[in-house]
């Protein structure tokens, strides 16, 4: 009867283990399978407007709310891309190298007559995975809420009214209304347009705005489809009413992004975990063999010996290990979200800790991201804003007159106009400075193709024409000699080369108020204004901190080499920068490029295509690269990098979707904080691994030592599982979730996969194993001299748990989480030992004052020795 029952249990458990392994493999395959982006070949740009409307069953007045809901359900619009269900997260938590080992061990435990122990193994493994999956779901949902806050909005016609919705809620057939500076929320066919130009540089790399209208066009290239607007591009000027024809991954930007995201790189922590598992398993099997051999030599029944050996091998597996690594990554992801860095995948954290090259754009990262007026000049001199005399104040007044009218600075569309207005206010200069009776009459607004803004105003009986714009355009419309024009151009180019954006200012007396482009001729050059995007005060310390951490900082920009060098010099004032241009990169083969990049600090005139090649070159020589970007055409480079970083404030939806990390404030110091969190994660993982693996190795050492002496294992499987439950889960989790302290930053700079999980981890594991073996062995030996073997085993159990918790407290210091988890585990152990029914279930006996004193003495001695040796080994 018992043997038949045992065989039945074995068969059932073995079948369950096989079934579980197959289900786990199938789920992992489903979850990791790449999703191919939908491919649309509909030539919307070729179709007349009425055909497009008919094809999508839409009207210019927009869709009804019910129709939107129907189309959303049909197309899956509005589904949360970041969210994981609890079941999916649970399956992913179980997708680790230890799960098949534990499943097989549980089946073997049942086969040798220990079904209860097999059930405990399964329960503890499932509980660890459940806690980890709940943590992950909670974090994913919090990150999804944060990403919703930065979602692109769209004005859309629905139910006869114009409303604002998130771009993710658009459906094909929606009619959107677009104005200057709006980000296009989806791929759209233009229905109506007025003076429309779109900035498509984020998609095509074309720097000049493209004129758009509703007329059908025959074009193979996206850049030539003038009847279309594409997601992530920006309306430069004009207005449009457009019909949504594609959303999400069906857009031009979305398809390239989805293709790039089809393969996720393997995480380094997981690779190290597999390596540690491969090392730990032979030790557990060897320990089981030693216990079996010792028992057989002493004539102990084979079934009892085999049962003890299997239980030791199974119970020695650190089942909390995968959960612990994920917990450390999730904790760091939460802290980064508080600092304005949103992590799409928590596994990005470990890659951040390996980064040794950071490529970034200067605008908004090194600089403030907003222009300000810094200098005003005439043909022969220049002065700062704080020291303007009469003639220079007149130049600034003329520039202000050639600026659009606005009641507030925020109403101005262009940064240059906002900078001139703010600078004039600071210098106490107004439009009537030097022209007391001036009144605005007409404006010729700035357009990229025009290159200037012109205004006419009356000053008494005279009409004054004022112009401000690009030097090469304004100077060409001035009455100047060629020598003077060349001299002025050289002077302005020198200013541009030092990091300034220069606008020329000119005026003349006009003979009419009406204004057109033909009237902007025969101007008198008045002077120029120089604008700059100031470097952040915090940028230099952030860059210095990164370089101290061994991270090479490379500035990539589309600016002039002299401008880029000037900005870089403010970050590294004492160092000479090596600057190279994109054109020079084109002349190098792959090997030459890799060699050159090791010495380059600044890459100017760099296109998105160059960025991809730069990343590949760094990766070929074994560097771990982080790449920042903000455009849809940067998505391939962002995705190709080991850590892709999108600038959330200026970034397009395509860039944010392709990125692993979105920095919402675009600041270099936030990126630095993210790198430090990655380094801190490696430190936390090292200490947590030492707790898990060192503790389990100490348990094995103590068990084998005692078995060699007596022939029997002093601890049964339930007791070893209890040790793991009390010392692994909560205390090690508290260590993994600790936030790095400010006074630890200098030491964290030197953390990383090699330094954290190399020889230092091996030393920590060995020291903890020896300490644990010493504490438990001492308590067991003393207790055997003063009482029965069951009491000695209970004292050894208390000392084993106490020694591991003591070392955890030494590692965690006075951290509130670590202190609470350790004290809670100690209280749970005391309750298990002292409660009669529970104590008997675990094979223990309640202890008296002498037994607890023995355990406490051995624990204290071992912990003190550990603290002393830790300091000696780190010196």
PDB file of C-alpha atoms in Angstrom, residues 6 25 150 156 211 250 290 335 369 549 623 665 717:
ATOM      1  CA  UNK A   6       4.565   6.405  -3.171  1.00  0.00           C
ATOM      2  CA  UNK A  25       8.472  26.682 -22.457  1.00  0.00           C
ATOM      3  CA  UNK A 150       3.738  62.534 -21.748  1.00  0.00           C
ATOM      4  CA  UNK A 156     -10.058  65.880 -33.490  1.00  0.00           C
ATOM      5  CA  UNK A 211       5.351  72.497 -48.567  1.00  0.00           C
ATOM      6  CA  UNK A 250       0.930  50.809 -39.043  1.00  0.00           C
ATOM      7  CA  UNK A 290      28.840  12.876   0.235  1.00  0.00           C
ATOM      8  CA  UNK A 335      13.466  55.443  -8.097  1.00  0.00           C
ATOM      9  CA  UNK A 369      17.199  74.103 -24.643  1.00  0.00           C
ATOM     10  CA  UNK A 549      32.794  56.252 -13.540  1.00  0.00           C
ATOM     11  CA  UNK A 623      31.975  48.869 -25.734  1.00  0.00           C
ATOM     12  CA  UNK A 665      13.571  66.669 -18.523  1.00  0.00           C
ATOM     13  CA  UNK A 717      14.517  19.074   4.095  1.00  0.00           C
TER      14      UNK A 717
END
